Coordinates of C-alpha atoms in Angstrom, one line a residue:
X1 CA -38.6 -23.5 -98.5
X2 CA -40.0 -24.2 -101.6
X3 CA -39.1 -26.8 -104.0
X4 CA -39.3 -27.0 -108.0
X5 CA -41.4 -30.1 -108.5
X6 CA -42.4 -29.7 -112.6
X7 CA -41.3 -31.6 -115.1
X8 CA -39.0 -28.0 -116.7
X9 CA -36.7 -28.5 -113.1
X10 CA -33.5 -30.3 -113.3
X11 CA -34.5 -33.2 -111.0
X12 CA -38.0 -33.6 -113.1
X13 CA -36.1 -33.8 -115.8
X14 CA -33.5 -36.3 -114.2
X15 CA -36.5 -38.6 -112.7
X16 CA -38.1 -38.0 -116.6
X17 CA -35.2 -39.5 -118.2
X18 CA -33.3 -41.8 -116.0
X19 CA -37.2 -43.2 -115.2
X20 CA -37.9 -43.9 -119.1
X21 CA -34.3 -45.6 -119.6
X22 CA -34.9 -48.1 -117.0
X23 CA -38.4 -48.9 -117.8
X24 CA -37.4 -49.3 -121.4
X25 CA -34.2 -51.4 -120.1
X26 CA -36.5 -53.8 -117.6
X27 CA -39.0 -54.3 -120.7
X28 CA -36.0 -55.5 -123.0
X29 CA -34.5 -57.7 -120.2
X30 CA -38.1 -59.0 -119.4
X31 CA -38.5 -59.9 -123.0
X32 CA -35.5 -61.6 -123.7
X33 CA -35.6 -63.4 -120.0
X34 CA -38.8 -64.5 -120.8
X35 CA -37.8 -65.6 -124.6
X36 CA -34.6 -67.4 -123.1
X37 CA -36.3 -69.3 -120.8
X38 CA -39.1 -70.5 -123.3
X39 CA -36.8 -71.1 -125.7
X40 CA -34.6 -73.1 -123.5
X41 CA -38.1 -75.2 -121.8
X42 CA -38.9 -76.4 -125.6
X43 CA -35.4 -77.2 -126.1
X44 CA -35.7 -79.3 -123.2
X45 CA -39.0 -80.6 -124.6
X46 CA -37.7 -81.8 -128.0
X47 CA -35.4 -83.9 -125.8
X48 CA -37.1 -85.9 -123.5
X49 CA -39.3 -86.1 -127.0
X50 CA -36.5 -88.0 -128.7
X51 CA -35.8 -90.2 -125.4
X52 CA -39.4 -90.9 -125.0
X53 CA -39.4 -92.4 -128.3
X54 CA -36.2 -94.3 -127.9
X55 CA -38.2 -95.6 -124.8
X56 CA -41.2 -96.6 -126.6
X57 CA -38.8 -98.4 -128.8
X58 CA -37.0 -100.4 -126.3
X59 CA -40.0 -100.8 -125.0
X60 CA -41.6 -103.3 -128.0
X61 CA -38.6 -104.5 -129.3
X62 CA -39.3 -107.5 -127.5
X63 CA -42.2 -107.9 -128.9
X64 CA -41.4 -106.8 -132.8
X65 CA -38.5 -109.4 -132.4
X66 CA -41.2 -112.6 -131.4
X67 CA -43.6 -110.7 -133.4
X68 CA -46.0 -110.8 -130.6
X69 CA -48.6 -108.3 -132.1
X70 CA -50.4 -108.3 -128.3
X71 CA -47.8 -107.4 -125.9
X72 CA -47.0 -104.8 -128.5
X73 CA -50.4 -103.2 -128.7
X74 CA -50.5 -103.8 -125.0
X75 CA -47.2 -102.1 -124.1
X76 CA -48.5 -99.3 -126.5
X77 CA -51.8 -98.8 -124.6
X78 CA -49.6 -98.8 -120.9
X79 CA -46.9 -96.1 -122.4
X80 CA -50.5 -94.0 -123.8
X81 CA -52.0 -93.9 -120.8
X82 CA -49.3 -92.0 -119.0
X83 CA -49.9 -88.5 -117.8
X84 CA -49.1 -85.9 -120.8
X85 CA -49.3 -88.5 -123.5
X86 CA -51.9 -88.1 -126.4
X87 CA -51.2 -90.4 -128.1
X88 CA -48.9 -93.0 -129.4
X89 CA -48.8 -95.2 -132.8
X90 CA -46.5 -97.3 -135.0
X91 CA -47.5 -96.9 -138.1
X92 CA -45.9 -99.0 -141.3
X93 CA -44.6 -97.5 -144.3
X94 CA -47.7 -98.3 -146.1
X95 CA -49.8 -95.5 -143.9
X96 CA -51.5 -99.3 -141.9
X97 CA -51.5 -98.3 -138.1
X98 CA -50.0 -102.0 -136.8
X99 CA -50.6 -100.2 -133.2
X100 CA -51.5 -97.3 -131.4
X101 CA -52.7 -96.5 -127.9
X102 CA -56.5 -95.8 -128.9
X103 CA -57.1 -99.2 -129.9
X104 CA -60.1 -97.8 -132.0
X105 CA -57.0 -96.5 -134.9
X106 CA -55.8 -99.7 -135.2
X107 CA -55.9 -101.1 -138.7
X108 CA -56.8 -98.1 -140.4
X109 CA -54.7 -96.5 -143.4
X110 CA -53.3 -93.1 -143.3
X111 CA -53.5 -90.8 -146.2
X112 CA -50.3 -90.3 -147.6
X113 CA -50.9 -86.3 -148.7
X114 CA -52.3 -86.2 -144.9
X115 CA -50.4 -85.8 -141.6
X116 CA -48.2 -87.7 -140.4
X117 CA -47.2 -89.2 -143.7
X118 CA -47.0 -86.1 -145.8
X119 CA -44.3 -84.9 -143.1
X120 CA -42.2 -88.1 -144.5
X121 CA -43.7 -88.5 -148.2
X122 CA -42.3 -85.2 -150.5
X123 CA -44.3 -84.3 -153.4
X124 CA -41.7 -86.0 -155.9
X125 CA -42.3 -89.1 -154.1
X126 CA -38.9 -89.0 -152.2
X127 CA -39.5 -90.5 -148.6
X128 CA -37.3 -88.6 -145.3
X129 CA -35.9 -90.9 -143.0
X130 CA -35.4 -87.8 -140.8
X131 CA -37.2 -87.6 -137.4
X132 CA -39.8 -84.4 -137.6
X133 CA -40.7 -82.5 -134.6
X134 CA -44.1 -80.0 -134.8
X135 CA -45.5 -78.0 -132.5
X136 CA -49.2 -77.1 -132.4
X137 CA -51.9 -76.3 -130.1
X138 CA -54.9 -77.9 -128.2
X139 CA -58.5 -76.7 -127.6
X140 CA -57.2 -75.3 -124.4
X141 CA -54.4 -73.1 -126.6
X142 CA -52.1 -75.5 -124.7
X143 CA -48.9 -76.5 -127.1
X144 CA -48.5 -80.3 -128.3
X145 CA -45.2 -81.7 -129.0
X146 CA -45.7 -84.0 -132.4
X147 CA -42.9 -86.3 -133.1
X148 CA -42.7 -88.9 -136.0
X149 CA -39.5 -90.8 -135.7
X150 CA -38.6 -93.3 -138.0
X151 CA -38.1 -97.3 -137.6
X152 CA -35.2 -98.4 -139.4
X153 CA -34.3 -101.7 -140.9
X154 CA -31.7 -103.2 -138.0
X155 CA -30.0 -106.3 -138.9
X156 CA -31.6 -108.5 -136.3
X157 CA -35.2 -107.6 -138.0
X158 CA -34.3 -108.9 -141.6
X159 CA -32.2 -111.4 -140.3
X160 CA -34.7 -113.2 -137.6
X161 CA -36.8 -116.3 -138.8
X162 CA -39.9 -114.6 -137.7
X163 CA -39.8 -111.7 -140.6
X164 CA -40.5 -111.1 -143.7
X165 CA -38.2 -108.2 -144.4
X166 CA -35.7 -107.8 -147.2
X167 CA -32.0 -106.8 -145.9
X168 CA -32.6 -103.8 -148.8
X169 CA -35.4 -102.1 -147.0
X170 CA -34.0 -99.6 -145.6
X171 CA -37.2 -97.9 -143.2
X172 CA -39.7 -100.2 -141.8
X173 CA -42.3 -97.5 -140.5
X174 CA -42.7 -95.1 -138.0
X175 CA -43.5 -93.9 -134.6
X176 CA -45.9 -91.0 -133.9
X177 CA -46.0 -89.7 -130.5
X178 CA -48.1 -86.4 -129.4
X179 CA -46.8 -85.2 -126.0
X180 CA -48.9 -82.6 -124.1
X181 CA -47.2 -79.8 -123.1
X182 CA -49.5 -78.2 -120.9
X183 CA -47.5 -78.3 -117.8
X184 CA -44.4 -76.9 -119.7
X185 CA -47.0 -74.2 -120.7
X186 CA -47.9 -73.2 -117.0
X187 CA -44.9 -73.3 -116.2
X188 CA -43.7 -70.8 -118.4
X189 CA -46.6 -68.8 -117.1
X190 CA -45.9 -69.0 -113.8
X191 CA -42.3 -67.9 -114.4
X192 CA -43.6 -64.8 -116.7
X193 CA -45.3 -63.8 -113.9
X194 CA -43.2 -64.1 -111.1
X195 CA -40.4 -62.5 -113.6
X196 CA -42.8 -59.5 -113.8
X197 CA -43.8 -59.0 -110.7
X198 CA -39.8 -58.9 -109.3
X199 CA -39.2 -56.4 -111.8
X200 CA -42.3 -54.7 -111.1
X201 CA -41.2 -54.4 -107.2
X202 CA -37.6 -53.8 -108.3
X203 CA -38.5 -50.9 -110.4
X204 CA -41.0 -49.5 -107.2
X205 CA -37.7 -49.9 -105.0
X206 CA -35.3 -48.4 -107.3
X207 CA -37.9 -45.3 -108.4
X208 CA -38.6 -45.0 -104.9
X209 CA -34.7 -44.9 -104.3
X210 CA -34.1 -42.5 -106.6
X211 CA -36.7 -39.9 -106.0
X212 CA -35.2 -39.5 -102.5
X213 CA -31.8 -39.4 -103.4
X214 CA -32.4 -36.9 -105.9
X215 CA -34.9 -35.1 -103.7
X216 CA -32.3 -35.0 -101.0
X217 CA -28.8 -34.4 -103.4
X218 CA -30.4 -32.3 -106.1
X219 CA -33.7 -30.6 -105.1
X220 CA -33.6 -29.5 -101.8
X221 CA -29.7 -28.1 -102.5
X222 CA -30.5 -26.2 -105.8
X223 CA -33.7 -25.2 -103.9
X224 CA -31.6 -23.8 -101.6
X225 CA -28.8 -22.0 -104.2
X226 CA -31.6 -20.7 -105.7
X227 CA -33.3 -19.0 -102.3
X228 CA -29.9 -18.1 -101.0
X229 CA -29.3 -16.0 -104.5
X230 CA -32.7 -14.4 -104.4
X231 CA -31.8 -13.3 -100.8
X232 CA -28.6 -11.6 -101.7
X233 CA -29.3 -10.3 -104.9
X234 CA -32.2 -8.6 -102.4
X235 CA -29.5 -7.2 -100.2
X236 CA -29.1 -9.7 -97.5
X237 CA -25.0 -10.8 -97.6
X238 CA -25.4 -11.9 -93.7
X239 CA -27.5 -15.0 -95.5
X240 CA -25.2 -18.5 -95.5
X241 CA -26.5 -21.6 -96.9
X242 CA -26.0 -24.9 -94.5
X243 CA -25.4 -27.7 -97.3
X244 CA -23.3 -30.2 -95.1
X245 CA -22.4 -32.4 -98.3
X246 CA -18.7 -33.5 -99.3
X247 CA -19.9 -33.1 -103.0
X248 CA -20.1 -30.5 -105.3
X249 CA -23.3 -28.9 -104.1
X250 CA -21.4 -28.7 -100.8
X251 CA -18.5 -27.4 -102.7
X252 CA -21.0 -24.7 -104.2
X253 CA -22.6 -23.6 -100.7
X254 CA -19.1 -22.7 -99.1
X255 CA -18.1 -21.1 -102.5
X256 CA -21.7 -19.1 -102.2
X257 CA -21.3 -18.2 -98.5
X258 CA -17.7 -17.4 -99.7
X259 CA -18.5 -15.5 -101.8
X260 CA -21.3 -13.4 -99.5
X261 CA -19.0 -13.1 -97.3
X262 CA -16.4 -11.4 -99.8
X263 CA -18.8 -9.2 -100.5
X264 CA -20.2 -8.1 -96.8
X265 CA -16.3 -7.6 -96.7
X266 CA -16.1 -5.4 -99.5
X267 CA -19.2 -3.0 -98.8
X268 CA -18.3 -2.7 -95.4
X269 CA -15.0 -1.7 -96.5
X270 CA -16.3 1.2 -98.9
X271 CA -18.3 2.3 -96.4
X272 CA -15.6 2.5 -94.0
X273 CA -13.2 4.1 -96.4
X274 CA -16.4 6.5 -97.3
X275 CA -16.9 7.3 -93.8
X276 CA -13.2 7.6 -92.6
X277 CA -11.0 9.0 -95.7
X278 CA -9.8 11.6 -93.7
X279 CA -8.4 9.4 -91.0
X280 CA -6.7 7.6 -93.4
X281 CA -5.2 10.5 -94.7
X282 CA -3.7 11.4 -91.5
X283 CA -2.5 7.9 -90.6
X284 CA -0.8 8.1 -93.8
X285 CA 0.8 11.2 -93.3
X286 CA 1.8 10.0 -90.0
X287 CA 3.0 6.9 -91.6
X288 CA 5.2 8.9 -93.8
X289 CA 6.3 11.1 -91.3
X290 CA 7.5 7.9 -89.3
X291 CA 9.5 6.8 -92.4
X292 CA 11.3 10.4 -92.6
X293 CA 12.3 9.2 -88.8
X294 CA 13.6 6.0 -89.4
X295 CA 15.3 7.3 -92.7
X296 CA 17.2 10.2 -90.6
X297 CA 17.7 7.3 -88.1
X298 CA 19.5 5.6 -90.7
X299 CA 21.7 8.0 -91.9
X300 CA 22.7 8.2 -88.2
X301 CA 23.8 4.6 -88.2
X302 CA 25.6 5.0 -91.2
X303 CA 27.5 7.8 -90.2
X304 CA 28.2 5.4 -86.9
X305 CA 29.2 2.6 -89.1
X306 CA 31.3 4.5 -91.1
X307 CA 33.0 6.2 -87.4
X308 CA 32.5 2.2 -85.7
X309 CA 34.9 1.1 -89.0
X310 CA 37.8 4.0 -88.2
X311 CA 37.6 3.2 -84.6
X312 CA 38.0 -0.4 -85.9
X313 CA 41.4 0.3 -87.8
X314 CA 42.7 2.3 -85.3
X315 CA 41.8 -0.4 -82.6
X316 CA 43.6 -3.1 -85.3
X317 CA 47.2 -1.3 -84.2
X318 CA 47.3 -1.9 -80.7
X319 CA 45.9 -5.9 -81.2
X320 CA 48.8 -6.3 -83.8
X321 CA 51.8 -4.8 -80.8
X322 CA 49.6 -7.7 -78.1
X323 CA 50.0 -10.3 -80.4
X324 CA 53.7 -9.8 -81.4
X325 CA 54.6 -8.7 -77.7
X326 CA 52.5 -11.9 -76.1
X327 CA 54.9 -14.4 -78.6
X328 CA 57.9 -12.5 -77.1
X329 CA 56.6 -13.0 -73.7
X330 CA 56.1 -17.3 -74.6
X331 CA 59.9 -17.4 -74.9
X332 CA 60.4 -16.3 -71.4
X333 CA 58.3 -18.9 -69.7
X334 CA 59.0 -22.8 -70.2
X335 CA 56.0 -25.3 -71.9
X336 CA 53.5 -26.3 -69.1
X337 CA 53.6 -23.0 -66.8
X338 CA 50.6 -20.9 -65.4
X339 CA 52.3 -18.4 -66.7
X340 CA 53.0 -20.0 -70.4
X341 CA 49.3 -20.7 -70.5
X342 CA 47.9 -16.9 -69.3
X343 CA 49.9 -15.0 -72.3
X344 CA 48.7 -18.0 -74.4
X345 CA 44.8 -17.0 -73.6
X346 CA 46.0 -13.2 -73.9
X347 CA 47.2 -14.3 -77.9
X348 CA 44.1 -16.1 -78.6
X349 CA 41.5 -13.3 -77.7
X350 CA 43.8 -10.7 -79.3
X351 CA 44.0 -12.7 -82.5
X352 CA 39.8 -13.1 -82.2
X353 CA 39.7 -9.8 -81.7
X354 CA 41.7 -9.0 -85.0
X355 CA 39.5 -11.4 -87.0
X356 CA 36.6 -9.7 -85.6
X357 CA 37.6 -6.4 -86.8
X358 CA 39.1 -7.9 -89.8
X359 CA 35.9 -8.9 -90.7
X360 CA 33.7 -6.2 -89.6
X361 CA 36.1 -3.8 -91.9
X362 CA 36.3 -6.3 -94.9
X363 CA 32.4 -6.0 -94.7
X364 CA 32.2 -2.0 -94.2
X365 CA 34.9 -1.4 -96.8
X366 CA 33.1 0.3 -100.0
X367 CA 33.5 -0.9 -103.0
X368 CA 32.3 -1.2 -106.5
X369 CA 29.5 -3.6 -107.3
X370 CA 31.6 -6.1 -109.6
X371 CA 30.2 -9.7 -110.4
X372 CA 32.3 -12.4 -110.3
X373 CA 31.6 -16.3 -109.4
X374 CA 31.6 -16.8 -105.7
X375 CA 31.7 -19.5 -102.7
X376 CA 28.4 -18.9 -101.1
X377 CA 29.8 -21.0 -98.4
X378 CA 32.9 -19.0 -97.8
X379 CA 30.7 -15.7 -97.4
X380 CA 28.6 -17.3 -94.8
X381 CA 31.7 -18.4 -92.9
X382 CA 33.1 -14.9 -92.9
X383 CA 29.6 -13.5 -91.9
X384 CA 29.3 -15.8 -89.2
X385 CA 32.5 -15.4 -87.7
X386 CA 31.6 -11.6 -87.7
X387 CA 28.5 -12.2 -85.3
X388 CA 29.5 -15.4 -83.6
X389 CA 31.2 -13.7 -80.8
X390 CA 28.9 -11.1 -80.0
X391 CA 27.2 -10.8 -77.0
X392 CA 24.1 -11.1 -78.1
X393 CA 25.0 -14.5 -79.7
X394 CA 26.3 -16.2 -76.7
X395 CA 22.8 -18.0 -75.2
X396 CA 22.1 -18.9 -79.3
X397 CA 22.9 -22.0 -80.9
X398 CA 24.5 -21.5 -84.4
X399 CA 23.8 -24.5 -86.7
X400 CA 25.2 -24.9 -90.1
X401 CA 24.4 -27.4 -92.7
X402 CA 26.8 -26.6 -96.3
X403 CA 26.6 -28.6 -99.0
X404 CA 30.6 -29.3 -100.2
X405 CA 29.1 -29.8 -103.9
X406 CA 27.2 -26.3 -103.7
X407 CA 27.8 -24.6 -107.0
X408 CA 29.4 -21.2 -107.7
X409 CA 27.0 -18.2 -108.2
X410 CA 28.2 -15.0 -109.9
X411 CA 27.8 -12.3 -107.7
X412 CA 29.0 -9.3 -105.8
X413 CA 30.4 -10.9 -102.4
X414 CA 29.9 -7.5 -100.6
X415 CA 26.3 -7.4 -101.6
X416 CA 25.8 -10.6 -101.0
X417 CA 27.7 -10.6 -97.0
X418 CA 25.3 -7.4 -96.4
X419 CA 22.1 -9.8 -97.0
X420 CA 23.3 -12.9 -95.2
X421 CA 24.6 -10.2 -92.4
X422 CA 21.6 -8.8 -92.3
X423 CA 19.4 -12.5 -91.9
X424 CA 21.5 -13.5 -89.5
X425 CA 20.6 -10.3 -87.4
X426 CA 17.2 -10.3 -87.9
X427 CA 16.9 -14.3 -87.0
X428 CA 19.0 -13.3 -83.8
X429 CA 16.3 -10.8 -82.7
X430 CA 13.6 -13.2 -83.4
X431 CA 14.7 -15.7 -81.1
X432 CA 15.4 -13.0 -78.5
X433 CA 18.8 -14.6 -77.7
X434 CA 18.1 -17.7 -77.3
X435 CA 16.8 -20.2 -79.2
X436 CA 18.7 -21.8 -82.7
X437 CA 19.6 -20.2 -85.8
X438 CA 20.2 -23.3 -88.6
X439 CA 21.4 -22.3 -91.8
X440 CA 21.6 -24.4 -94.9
X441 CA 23.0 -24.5 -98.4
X442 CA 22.2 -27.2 -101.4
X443 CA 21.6 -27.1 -105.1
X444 CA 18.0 -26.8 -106.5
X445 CA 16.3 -26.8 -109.7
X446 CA 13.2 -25.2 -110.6
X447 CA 11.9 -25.4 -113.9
X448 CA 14.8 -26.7 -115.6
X449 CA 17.3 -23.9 -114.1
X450 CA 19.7 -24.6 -111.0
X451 CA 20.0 -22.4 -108.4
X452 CA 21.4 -22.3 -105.5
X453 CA 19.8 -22.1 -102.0
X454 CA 20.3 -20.9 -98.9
X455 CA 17.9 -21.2 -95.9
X456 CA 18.1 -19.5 -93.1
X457 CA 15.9 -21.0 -90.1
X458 CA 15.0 -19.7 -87.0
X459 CA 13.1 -21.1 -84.0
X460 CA 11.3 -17.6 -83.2
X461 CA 8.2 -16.6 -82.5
X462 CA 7.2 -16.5 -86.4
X463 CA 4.9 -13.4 -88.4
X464 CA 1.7 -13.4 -88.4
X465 CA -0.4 -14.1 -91.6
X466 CA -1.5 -9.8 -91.6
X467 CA 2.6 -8.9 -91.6
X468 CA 4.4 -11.5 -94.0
X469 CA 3.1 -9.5 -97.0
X470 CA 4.8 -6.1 -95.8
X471 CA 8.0 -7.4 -95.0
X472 CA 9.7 -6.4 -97.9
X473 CA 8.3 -2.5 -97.7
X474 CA 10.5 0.0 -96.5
X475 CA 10.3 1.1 -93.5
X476 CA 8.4 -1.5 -92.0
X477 CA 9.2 -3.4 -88.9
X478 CA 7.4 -5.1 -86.5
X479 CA 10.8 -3.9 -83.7
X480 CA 10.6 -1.6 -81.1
X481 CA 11.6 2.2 -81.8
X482 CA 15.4 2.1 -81.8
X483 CA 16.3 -1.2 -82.6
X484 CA 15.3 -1.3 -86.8
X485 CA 14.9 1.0 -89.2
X486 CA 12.4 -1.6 -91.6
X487 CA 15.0 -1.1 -94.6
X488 CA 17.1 -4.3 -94.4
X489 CA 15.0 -7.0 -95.8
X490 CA 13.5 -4.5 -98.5
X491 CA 17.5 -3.9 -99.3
X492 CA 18.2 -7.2 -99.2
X493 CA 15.3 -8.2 -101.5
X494 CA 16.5 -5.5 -103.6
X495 CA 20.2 -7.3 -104.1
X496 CA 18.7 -10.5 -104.1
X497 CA 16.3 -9.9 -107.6
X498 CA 19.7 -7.7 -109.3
X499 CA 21.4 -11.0 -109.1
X500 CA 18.0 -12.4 -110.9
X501 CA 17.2 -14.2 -108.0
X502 CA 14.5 -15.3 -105.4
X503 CA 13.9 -14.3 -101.7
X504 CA 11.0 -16.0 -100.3
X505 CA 9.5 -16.9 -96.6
X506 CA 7.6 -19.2 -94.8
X507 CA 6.8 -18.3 -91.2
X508 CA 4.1 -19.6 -88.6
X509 CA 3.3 -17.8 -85.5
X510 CA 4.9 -19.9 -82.4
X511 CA 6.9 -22.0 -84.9
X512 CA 9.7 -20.0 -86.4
X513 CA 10.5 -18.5 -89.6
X514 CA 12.4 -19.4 -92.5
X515 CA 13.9 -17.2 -95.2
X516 CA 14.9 -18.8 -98.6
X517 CA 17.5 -16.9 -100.7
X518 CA 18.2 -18.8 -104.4
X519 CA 20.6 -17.3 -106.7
X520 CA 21.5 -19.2 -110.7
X521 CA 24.0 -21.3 -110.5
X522 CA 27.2 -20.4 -112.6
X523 CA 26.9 -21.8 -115.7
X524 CA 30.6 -22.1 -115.8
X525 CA 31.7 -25.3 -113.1
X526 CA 34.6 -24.4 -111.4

């Protein structure tokens, strides 16, 4: 496999840019590190600056007090000859150096237009009674901290016998002090070039980082796109690409070998209908001449339903003489006989069998379609009382969920008994008499409209994935010769969407099936 490597591919141009960012970020934050930490060093400086004089101070105030000019110059020379000190003098306002640690400056007189009195001395002759810090450099380009701090007039100097100052002098002279700053300088160094060199191996880390993560996430995978589109734009749609990423490159691989395989699908599927047209000519013909079967079949069935219903009302007669005869027979026998309780049992199955036919002619009766609002729940209670004693309904467990608060739905009861009839039916042969049929009712709403559903569950063996979509065609069923025509859920689904509703399933194979039927509410409450 071959990888893009120039500067024109996406990850050169990703290494280009994000490489440039952080190098120009690293220089800033060097830079300003670096400034920071000198900035913070001479900060640092300037103070032990100001206590160092406050210490040379303490130091000869002794001595200025008992105006002992020796232990002065002496304590000068000591506090000089410390590591880092240049030098050190006390010089009076005058520009006389009284003291100083190079005994060799004592007693001269500083110019006043000169350093360190022009620092005090203005050009209008005003004097600053400020202290001044400088900063300058040695021969070795090593910085020196100057700082001339002045000596104020305290009371205990004009006030002791010893002096000859006047309470109205305000500044006495000054101390100059030049501190060395050479190891403040290294230091700095030092800390420049550690600073660079972590950055230095933190940029190697992070480039080095980077390179294989893009190499790995970016390169090799587009590499790969790339190849596996050359190969199938060549003709090859058995190529996949193996991109085992949860990320959008993996996301694009499956799409790609998706999408190969979608069209392998399609080719191969105009070649076979290329190949065998004529065979799928004659399944369809013998498709159609199947349907022709099942339709005649149907019009047998109804002709039987219609004869089933007159047999029905004849049958209706002789229940109605059992009944009355079997309450004429209770008078003869007292309460708590065998005989009491046998014509009871004959009354009660005559009376189930009236209902039975009651119901099954209520339901066969023609009418016209006429709309009105209906109970849902009382059409599902005189459906089920049709089935619930059939044979075939013995070994199956009938459960019923209604919602008391279910609204009204305008509708042709009929219609509406002929596709709950017809559910309940086709859930019983799916469980193959046995099993549990659980049907519910509630109010839904789905975008903002109510309706009302009714689901009808079964604990089957479920449709496969290749049937659920043909359901609803004519003529299709998945029963044996003799026991469906295929026309009752495409009937039903034809009722269901004239009453501008919904029939939907959801079926898994070896978990059941489940058929959802939603009508509109009424808008009219009862």
């Amino acid at each position: 496999m071959r990888v893009e490597k120039s500067l024109h591919s996406l990850t050169g141009k990703l290494l280009l840019t994000i490489g440039t960012l952080m190098l120009v970020g690293s220089t800033l934050f060097w830079y300003f590190l670096l400034k920071h930490q000198e900035k913070e060093l001479l900060e640092n400086s300037v103070k032990y600056a100001y206590s160092f004089v406050d210490y040379v101070k303490k130091s000869t105030r002794y001595g200025m007090m008992t105006a002992n000019k020796l232990l002065i110059q002496q304590t000068i020379e000591a506090i000089g000859s410390s590591e880092g000190i240049r030098n050190v003098r006390i010089v009076e306002c005058t520009g006389r150096i009284d003291y100083s640690s190079n005994p060799a400056d004592v007693g001269k007189t500083l110019d006043k237009n000169r350093p360190p009195c022009s620092g005090c001395h203005g050009p209008a002759g005003k004097t600053r009674d400020s202290a001044i810090v400088s900063f300058s450099k040695d021969s070795d380009d090593m910085r020196v901290l100057k700082i001339i701090h002045p000596i104020y007039n305290e009371k205990p100097c004009y006030t002791a016998a010893c002096h000859f100052h006047t309470e109205d002098k305000k500044m006495l002279g000054i101390i100059e002090a030049e501190v060395s700053l050479a190891h403040l300088d290294m230091s700095i160094k030092n800390q420049g070039i550690a600073i660079t060199i972590y950055i230095l191996i933190f940029l190697f880390v992070i480039s080095v980082a980077l390179c294989t993560i893009l190499w790995n996430l970016v390169s090799t995978p587009v590499s790969l796109l790339k190849q596996g589109m050359e190969r199938v734009a060549g003709g090859d749609l058995d190529y996949t690409l193996t991109i085992n990423t949860r990320d959008e490159m993996g996301d694009l691989a499956n799409a790609f070998n998706a999408m190969t395989a979608d069209l392998k699908k399609a080719k191969n599927e105009l070649l076979e209908w290329g190949n065998t047209l004529e065979k799928k000519v004659d399944d369809k013909t013998r498709t159609i001449q199947m349907a022709q079967a099942q339709l005649i079949h149907s019009e047998k069935l109804a002709s039987l339903g219609r004869m089933a219903a007159g047999v029905a009302h004849e049958i209706n007669s002789p229940l109605t003489g059992i009944v009355t005869f079997g309450h004429l027979l209770l008078k003869r026998f007292p309460p708590g006989s065998q005989e009491r309780e046998d014509v009871e049992v004959i009354i009660e199955q005559a009376n189930r069998c009236s209902n039975i036919i009651k119901g099954l002619l209520g339901f066969a009766r023609a009418s016209a379609a006429e709309k009105a609002p209906v109970n849902i729940n009382d059409v599902l209670d005189r459906s089920l009382n049709i089935v619930r004693n059939k044979a075939d309904f013995f070994n199956i467990k009938l459960v019923t969920e209604f919602d008391d608060s279910l609204r009204r739905v305008k509708a042709d009861a009929s219609q509406l008994q002929q596709v709950f009839l017809n559910m309940i039916m086709n859930a019983a042969d799916a469980v193959e008499g046995k099993g549990t049929i659980s049907i519910i009712t509630k109010n839904v709403i789905e975008d903002n409209t109510e309706f009302v559903e009714i689901e009808f569950r079964d604990t089957g063996t479920g449709i496969s994935e290749e049937n659920i979509e043909k359901i609803f065609e004519p003529f299709f069923t998945t029963k044996p010769v003799g026991k469906g025509t295929g026309l009752g859920l495409a009937v039903s689904h034809g009722i269901v969407l004239d009453h501008g509703g919904k029939l939907l399933v959801k079926s898994k194979p070896g978990e059941g099936t489940s058929f959802f039927v939603k009508f509109p509410a009424d808008k009219e409450k009862p």
